[in-house]
Short mmCIF file of C-alpha atoms in Angstrom, two decimals:
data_model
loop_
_atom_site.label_atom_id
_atom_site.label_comp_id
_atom_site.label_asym_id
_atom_site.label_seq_id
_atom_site.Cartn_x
_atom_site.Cartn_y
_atom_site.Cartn_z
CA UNK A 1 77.93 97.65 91.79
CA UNK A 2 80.86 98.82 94.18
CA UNK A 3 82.10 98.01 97.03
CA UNK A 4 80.80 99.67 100.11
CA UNK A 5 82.78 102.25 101.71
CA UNK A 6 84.74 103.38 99.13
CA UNK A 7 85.65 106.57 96.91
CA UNK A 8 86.55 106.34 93.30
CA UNK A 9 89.92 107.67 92.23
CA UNK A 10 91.20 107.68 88.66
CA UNK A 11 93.97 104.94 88.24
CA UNK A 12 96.49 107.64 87.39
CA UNK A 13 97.10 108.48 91.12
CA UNK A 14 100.15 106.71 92.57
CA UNK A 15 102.31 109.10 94.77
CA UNK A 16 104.70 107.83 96.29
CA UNK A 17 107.81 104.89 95.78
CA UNK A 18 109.20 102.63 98.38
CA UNK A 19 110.64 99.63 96.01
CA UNK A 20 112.79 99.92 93.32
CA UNK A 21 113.04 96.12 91.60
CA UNK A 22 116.23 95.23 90.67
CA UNK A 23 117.18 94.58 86.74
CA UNK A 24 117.94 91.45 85.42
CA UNK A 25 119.81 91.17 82.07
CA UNK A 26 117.74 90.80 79.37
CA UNK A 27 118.09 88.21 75.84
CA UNK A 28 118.64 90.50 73.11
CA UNK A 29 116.03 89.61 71.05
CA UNK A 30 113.20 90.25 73.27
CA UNK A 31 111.49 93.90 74.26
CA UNK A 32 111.31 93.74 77.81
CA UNK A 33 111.54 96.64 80.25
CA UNK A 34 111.78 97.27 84.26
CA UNK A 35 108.17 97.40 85.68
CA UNK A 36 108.15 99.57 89.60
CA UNK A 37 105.61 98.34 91.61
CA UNK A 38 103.79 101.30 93.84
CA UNK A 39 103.73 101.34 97.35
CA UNK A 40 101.23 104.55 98.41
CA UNK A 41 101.36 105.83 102.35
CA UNK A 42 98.39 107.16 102.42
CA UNK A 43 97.57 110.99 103.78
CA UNK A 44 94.16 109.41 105.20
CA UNK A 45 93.00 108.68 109.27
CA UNK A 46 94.46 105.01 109.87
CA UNK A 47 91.70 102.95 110.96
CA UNK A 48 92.72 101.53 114.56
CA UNK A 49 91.69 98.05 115.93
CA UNK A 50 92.68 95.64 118.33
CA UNK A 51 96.24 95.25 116.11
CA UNK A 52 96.71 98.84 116.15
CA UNK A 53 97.64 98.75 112.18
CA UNK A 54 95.95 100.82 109.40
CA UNK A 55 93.80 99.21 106.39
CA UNK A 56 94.62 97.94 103.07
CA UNK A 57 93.72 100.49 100.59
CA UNK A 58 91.27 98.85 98.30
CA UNK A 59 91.82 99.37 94.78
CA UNK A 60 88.74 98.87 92.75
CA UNK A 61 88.06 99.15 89.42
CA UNK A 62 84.52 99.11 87.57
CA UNK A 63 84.35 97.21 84.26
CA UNK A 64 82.19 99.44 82.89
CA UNK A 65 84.15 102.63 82.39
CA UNK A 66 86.42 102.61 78.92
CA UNK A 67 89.06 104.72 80.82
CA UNK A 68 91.22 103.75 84.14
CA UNK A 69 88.36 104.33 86.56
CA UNK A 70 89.40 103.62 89.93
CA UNK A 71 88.45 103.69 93.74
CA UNK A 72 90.47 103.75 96.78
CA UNK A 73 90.24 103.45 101.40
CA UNK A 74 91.46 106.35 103.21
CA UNK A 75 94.17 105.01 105.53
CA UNK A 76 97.84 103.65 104.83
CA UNK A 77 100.09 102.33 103.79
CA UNK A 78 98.45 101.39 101.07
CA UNK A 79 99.17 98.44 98.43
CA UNK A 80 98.03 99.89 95.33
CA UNK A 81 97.18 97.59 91.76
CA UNK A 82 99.47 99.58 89.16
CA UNK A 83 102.98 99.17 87.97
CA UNK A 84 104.63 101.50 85.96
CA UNK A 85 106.83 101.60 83.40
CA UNK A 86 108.80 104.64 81.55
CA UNK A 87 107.96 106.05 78.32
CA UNK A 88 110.19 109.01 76.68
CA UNK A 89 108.06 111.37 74.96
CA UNK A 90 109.25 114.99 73.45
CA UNK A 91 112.81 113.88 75.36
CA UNK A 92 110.55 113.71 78.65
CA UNK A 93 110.21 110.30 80.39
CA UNK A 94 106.92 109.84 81.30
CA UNK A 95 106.25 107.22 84.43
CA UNK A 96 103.14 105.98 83.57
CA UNK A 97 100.59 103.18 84.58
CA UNK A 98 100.44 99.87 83.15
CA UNK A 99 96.67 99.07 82.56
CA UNK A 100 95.13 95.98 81.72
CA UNK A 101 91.60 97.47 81.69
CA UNK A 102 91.66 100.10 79.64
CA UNK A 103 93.82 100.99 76.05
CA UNK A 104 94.04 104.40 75.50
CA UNK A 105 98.09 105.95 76.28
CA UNK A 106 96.92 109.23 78.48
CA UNK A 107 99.55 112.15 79.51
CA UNK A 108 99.39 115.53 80.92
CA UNK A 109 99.62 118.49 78.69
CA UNK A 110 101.73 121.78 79.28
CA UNK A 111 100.05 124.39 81.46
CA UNK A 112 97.48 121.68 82.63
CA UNK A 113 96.06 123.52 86.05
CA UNK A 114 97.16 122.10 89.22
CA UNK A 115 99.61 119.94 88.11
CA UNK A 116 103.45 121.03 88.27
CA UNK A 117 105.59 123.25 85.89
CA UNK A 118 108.54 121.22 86.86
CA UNK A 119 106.61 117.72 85.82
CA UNK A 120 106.87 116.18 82.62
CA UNK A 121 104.48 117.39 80.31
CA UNK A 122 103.01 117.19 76.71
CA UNK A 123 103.90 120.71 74.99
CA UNK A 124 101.12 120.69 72.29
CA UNK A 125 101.60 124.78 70.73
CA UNK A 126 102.04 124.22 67.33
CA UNK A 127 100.80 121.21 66.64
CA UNK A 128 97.57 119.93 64.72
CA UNK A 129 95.35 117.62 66.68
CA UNK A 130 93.98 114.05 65.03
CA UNK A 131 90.98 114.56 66.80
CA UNK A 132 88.25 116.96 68.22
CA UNK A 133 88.18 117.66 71.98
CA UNK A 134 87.60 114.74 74.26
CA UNK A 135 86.84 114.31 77.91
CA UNK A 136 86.47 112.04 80.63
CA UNK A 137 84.89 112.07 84.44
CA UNK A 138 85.80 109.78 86.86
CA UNK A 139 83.63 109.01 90.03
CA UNK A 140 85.56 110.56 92.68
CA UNK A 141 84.57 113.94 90.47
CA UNK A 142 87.83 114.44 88.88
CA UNK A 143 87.14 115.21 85.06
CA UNK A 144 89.49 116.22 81.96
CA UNK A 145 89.44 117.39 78.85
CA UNK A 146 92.01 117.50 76.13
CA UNK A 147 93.00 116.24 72.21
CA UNK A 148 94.08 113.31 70.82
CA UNK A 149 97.82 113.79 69.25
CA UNK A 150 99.91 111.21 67.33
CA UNK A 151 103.92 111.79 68.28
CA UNK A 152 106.72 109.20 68.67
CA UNK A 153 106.86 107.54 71.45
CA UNK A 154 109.94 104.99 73.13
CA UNK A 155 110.69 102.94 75.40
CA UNK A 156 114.12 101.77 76.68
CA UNK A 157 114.63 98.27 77.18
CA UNK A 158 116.17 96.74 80.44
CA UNK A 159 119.34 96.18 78.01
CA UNK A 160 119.54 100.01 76.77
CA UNK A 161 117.60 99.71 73.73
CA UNK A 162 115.23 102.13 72.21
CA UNK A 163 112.15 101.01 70.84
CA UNK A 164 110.18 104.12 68.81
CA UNK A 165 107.24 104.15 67.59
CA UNK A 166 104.73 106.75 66.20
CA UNK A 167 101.33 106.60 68.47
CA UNK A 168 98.32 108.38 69.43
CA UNK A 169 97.98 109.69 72.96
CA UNK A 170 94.78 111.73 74.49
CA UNK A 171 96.92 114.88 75.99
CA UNK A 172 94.85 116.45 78.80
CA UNK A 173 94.80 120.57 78.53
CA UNK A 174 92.11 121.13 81.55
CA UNK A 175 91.70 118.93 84.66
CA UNK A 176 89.43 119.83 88.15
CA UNK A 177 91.59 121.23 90.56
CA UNK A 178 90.09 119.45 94.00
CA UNK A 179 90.44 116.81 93.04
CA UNK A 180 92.46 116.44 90.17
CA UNK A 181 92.72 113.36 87.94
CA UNK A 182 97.17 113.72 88.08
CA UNK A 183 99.10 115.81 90.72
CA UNK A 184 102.11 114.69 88.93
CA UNK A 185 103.46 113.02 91.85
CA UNK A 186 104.60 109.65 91.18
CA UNK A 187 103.36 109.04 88.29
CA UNK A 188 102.58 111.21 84.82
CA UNK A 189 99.94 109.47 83.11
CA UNK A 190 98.49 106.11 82.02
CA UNK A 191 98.88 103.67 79.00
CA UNK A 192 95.73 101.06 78.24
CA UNK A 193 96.99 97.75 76.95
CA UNK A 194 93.10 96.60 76.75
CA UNK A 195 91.76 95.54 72.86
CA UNK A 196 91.27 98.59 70.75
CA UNK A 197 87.45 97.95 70.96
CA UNK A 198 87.42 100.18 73.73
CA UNK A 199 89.87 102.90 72.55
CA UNK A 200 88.87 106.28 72.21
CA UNK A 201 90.56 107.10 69.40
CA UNK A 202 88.42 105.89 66.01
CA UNK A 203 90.67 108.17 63.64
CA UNK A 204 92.76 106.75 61.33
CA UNK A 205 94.61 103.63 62.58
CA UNK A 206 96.61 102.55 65.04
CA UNK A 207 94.17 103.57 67.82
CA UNK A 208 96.28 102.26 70.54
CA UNK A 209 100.48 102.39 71.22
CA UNK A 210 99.81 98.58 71.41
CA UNK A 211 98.44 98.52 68.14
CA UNK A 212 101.42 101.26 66.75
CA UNK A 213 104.00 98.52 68.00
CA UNK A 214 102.71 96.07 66.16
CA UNK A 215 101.74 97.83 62.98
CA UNK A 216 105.31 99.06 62.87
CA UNK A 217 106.54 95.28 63.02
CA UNK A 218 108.57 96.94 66.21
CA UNK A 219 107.11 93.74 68.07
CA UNK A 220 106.07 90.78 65.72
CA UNK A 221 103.08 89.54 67.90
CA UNK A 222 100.27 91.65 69.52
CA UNK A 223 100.61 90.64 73.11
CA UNK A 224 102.10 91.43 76.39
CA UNK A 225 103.69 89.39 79.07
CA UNK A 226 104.37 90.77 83.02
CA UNK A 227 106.42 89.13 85.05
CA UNK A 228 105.01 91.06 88.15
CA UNK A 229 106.59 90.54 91.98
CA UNK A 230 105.45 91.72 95.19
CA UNK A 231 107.02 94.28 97.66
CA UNK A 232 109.13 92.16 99.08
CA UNK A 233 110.84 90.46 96.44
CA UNK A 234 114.56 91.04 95.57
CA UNK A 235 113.83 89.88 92.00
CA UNK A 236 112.75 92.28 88.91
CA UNK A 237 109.47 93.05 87.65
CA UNK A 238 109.22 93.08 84.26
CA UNK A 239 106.58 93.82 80.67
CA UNK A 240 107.49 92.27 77.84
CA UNK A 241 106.54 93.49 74.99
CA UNK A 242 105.49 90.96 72.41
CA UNK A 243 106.09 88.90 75.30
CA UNK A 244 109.17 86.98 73.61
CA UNK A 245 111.76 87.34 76.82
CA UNK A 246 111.88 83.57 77.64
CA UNK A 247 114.34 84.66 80.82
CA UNK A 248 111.24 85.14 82.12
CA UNK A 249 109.59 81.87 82.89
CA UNK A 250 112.44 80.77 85.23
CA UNK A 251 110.79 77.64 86.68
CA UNK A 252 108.62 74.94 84.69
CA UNK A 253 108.55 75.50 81.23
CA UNK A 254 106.36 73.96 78.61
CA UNK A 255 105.72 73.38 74.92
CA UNK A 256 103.64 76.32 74.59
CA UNK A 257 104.79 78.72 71.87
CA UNK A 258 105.54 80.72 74.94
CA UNK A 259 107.65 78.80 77.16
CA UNK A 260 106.75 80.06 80.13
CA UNK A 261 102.90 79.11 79.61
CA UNK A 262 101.21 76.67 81.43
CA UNK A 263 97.96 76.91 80.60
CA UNK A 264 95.96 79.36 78.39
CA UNK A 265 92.32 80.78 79.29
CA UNK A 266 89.78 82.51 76.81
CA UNK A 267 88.74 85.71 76.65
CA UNK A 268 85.05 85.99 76.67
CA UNK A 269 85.07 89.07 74.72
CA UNK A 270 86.91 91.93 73.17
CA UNK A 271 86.61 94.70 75.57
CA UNK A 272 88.52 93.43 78.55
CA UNK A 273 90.82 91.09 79.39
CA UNK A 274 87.74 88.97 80.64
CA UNK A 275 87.78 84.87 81.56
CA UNK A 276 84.81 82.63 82.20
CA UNK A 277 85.35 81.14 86.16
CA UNK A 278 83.83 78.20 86.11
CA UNK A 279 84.41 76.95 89.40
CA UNK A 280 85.99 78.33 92.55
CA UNK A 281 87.45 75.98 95.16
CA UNK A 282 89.01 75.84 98.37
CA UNK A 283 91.64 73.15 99.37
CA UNK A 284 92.64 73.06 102.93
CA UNK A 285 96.46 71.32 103.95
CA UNK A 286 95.40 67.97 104.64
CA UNK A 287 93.79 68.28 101.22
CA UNK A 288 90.28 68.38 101.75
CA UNK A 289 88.59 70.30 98.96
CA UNK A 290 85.08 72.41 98.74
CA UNK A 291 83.76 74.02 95.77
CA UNK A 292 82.27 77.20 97.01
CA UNK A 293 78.58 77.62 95.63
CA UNK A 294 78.56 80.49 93.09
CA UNK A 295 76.03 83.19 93.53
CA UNK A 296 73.00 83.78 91.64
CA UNK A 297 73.60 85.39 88.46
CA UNK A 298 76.80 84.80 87.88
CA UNK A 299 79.06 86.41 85.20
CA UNK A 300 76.07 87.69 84.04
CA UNK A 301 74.94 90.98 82.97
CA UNK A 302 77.04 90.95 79.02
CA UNK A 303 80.70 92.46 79.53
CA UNK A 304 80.33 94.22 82.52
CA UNK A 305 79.08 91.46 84.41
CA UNK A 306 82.22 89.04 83.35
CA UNK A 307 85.04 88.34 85.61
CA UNK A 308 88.18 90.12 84.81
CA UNK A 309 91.86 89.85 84.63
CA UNK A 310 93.49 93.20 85.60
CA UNK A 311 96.85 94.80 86.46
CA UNK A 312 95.10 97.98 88.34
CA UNK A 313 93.01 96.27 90.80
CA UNK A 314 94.67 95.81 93.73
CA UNK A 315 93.38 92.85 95.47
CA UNK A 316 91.80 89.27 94.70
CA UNK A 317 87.92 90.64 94.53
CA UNK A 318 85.77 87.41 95.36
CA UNK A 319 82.18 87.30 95.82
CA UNK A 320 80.83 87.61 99.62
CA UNK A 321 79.98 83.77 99.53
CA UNK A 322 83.55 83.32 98.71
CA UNK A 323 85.59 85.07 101.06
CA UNK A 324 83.72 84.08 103.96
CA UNK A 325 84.39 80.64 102.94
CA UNK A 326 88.33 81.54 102.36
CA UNK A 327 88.39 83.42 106.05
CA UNK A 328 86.84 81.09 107.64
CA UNK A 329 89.27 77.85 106.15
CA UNK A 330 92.18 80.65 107.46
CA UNK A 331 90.61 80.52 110.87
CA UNK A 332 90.49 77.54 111.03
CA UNK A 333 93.76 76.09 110.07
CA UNK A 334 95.50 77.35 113.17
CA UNK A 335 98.02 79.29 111.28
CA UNK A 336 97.98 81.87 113.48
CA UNK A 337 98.31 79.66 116.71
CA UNK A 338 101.81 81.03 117.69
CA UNK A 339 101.41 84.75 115.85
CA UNK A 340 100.54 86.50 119.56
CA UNK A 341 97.29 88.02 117.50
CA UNK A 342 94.16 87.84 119.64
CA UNK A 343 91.45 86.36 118.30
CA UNK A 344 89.80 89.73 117.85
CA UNK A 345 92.51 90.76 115.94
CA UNK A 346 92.92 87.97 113.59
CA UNK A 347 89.69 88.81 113.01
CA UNK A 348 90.47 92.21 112.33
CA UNK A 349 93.20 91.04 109.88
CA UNK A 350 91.02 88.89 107.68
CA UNK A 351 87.96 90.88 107.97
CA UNK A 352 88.45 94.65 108.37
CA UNK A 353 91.15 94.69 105.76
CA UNK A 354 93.17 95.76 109.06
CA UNK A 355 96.86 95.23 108.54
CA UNK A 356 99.53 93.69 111.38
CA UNK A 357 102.80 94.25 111.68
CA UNK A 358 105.60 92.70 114.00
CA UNK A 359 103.95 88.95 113.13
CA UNK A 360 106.52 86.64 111.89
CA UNK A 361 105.03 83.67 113.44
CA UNK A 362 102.24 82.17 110.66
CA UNK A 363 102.60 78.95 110.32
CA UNK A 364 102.33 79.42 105.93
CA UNK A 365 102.21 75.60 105.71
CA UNK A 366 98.77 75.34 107.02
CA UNK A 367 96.85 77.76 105.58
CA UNK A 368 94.14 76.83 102.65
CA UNK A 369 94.56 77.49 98.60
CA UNK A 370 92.00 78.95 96.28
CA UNK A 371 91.56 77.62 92.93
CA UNK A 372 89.91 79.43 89.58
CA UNK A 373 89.15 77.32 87.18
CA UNK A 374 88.98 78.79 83.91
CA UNK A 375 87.52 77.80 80.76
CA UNK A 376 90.51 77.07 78.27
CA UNK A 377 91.31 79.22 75.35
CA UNK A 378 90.48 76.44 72.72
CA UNK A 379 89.38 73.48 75.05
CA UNK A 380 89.34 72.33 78.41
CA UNK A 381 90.17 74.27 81.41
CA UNK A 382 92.80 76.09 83.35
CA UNK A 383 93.22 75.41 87.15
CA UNK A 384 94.97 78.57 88.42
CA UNK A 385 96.02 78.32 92.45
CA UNK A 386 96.82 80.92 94.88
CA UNK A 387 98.62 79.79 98.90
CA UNK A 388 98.47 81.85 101.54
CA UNK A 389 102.15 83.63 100.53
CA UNK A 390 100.07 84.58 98.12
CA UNK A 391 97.11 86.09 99.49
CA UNK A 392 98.82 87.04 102.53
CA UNK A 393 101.19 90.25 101.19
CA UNK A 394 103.77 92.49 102.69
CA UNK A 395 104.64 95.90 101.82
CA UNK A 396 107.86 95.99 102.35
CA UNK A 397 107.77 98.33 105.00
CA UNK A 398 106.85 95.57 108.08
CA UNK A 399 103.14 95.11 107.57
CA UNK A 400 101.31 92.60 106.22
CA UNK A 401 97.60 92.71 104.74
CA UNK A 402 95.29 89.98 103.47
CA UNK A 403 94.65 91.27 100.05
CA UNK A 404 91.00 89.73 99.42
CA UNK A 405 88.40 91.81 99.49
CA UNK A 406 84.82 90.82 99.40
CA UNK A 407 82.20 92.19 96.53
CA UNK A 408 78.46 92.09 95.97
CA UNK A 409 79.03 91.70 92.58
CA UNK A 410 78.72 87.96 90.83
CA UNK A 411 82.09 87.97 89.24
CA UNK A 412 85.68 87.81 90.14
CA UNK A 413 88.23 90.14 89.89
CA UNK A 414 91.95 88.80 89.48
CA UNK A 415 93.70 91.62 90.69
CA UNK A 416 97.43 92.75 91.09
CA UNK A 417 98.07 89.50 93.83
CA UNK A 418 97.72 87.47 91.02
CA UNK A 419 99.85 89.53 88.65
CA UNK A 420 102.33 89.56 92.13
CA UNK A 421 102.28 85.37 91.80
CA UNK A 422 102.08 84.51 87.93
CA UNK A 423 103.61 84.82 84.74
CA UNK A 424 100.95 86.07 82.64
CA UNK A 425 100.81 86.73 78.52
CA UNK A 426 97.56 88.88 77.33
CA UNK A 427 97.21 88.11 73.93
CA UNK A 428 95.33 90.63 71.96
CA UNK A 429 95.38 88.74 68.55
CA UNK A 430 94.37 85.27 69.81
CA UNK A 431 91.69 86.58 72.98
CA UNK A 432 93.49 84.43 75.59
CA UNK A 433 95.45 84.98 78.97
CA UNK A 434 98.54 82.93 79.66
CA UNK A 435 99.12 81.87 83.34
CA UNK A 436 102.46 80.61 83.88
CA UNK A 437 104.74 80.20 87.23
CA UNK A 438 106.03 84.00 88.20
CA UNK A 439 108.23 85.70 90.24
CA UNK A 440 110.14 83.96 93.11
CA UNK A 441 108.54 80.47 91.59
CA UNK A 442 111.86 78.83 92.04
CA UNK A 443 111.45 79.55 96.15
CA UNK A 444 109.27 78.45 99.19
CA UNK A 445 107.77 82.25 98.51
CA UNK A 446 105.89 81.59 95.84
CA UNK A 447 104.20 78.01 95.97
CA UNK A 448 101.39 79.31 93.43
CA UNK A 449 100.36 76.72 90.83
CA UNK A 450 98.89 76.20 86.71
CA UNK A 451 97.52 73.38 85.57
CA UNK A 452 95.72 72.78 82.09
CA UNK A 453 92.79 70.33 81.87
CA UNK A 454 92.09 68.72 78.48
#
């Protein structure tokens, strides 16, 4: 079930840039590349309250579509789930969407309809498709149709080197027109690093550019590591692929194969990147915990019914029961006793998805943490802890949102905050998520937290 309130977009819809992360040199023996995190104004009606800011734009997606299915809030700005990262294809760079829930690479083709001449595009004349025609429709009514093509594809690494590799790619010929699943404005497509279960593609193999990299031995392990950081971080966002870039982890390491890994969690099956929360708690500042009762039903329902750990979902999704519990701890740890915000309006702010701006005054210290704990990969569990820096997100641009948004459903969603406040490894070959300490670890900015449980 969705959200209330909300209209489906396809994740291949990011317009427009505010941030561009800043590069940090790279090991030469790992594949890493700049990530660009999206900031969106939105073209929508701001919703108006008692702060006078607009709304977060929620950024949903739906497990069960195979394809980046995705929903969005009128209003702006907007904080939207995505990063992107560059792929050269046909001497084009393509910006396209990172995707943790889906697998399949996706790009325009030439003469798509009402998408620009000028924009990078697939030019397909004279070449033999390696599959029949395929198509997808999205919620918001936005449909395509298209071919499956294998051509090489690269990516430059944030120290200038090219990494090519021969993949297939779904090219779209035909799209609607109002509305259409890519204007070609910010970004030019979509690549799925999701398991190959759920690729489109059954021809002969690879059936994924994750799965090309690694049958190529261009990577040597079939994973992925981001190294993700919010709007208002000076520091880079990075992928890494075969997650081998131990520059990376640049506060606690461990033993872990992966340096940077503090704790690994299973995946509970081979769709998704999808985790088993056990337990959700709340943990005010004088260190008073409560586990928050978990609905009825919970994670049930087979894969679509698991929680999920996903680049293109904007916010921290928690079930109603959940974030009531985490607003109300906020309210009441007189955090915002010297912000100037009514009470109406930090009501606004925590419940309406209603952003602020001008506050500079919340007292960070006091507000509560939320913990997931997560069944381990092999044994145990994985406690994974968000503060209020985390939670509590700028754009960049002066306004802040509280990026938790509250869902019928019985699962969880680990959106883009948490990709904003970890270092995180999805490991295809071995099912399992690594959570690790991310970007601005090393500051009072990020006070985010892993901790493994025999």
């Amino acid at each position: 079930m969705l959200p209330p309130n909300t209209t489906r977009r396809p994740s291949a819809l990011p317009l427009i840039f505010l941030a561009f992360l800043v590069c940090l040199p790279a090991p030469s023996s790992a594949y890493k590349a700049k990530l660009l995190r999206q900031i969106f104004l939105g073209s929508g009606t701001s919703v108006e309250s008692a702060t006078g800011g607009p709304r977060i734009g929620s950024f949903l997606r739906d497990n069960s579509a195979t394809s980046g299915d995705d929903q969005a809030l009128s209003g702006g700005p907007l904080i939207r789930g995505c990063y992107t990262v560059d792929l050269v294809i046909q001497n084009q760079k393509f910006s396209v969407l990172l995707d943790s829930g889906s697998t399949d690479l996706l790009i325009p083709g030439t003469g798509l309809p009402a998408y620009p001449a000028t924009s990078p595009s697939y030019n397909y004349a004279g070449k033999t498709g390696i599959s029949g025609s395929v198509s997808t429709t999205f919620m918001d009514g936005s449909s395509w149709s298209g071919q499956f093509y294998k051509d090489d594809v690269s990516i430059v690494t944030s120290d200038g080197r090219t990494l090519r590799v021969s993949a297939p790619m779904a090219v779209m010929k035909d799209q609607t027109t109002n509305p259409t699943v890519t204007s070609g404005s910010g970004s030019n497509g979509l690549l799925g690093i999701a398991f190959d279960s759920i690729a489109s593609y059954s021809g002969n193999p690879p059936h994924s550019f994750m799965s090309a990299l690694v049958q190529s031995s261009i990577v040597s392990k079939d994973r992925v590591a981001f190294r993700g950081c919010p709007a208002t971080s000076s520091t880079g966002s990075y992928v890494d692929w075969g997650a081998q870039a131990t520059d990376l982890a640049t506060c606690k390491t461990s033993t872990d194969e992966i340096p940077g890994v503090l704790g690994w969690a299973k995946v509970v099956d081979s769709t998704h990147y999808s985790v088993d929360v056990r337990a959700i708690t709340i943990t005010t500042s004088a260190g008073v915990a409560t586990s928050v009762a978990l609905p009825s039903g919970w994670q049930s329902g087979g894969a679509n019914g698991h929680s999920i750990v996903d680049s293109c979902t904007t916010v921290l999704v928690l079930p109603s029961a959940a974030q009531q519990a985490l607003v109300q701890a906020v309210k009441s740890s007189g955090a915002f006793a010297n912000s100037g915000l009514s009470a109406a309006g930090i009501d606004s702010f925590l419940t309406n998805l209603q952003a602020v701006s001008g506050v500079t005054n919340i007292d960070y210290s006091l507000l509560p943490s939320i913990t997931f704990t997560l069944t381990g990969a092999s044994s145990g569990t994985v406690d994974v802890t968000l503060t209020g820096k985390n939670y509590i997100q700028g754009n960049g641009g002066g306004w802040l949102f509280f990026v938790v948004q509250p869902t019928s459903d019985t699962k969880v969603v680990l959106g883009a905050v948490v990709y904003d406040s970890f270092y995180i490894v999805m490991d295809r070959a071995n099912a399992r998520v690594g959570f690790g300490l991310g970007c601005d670890c090393n500051t009072s900015n990020n006070p985010s937290s892993v901790t493994a449980h025999a």
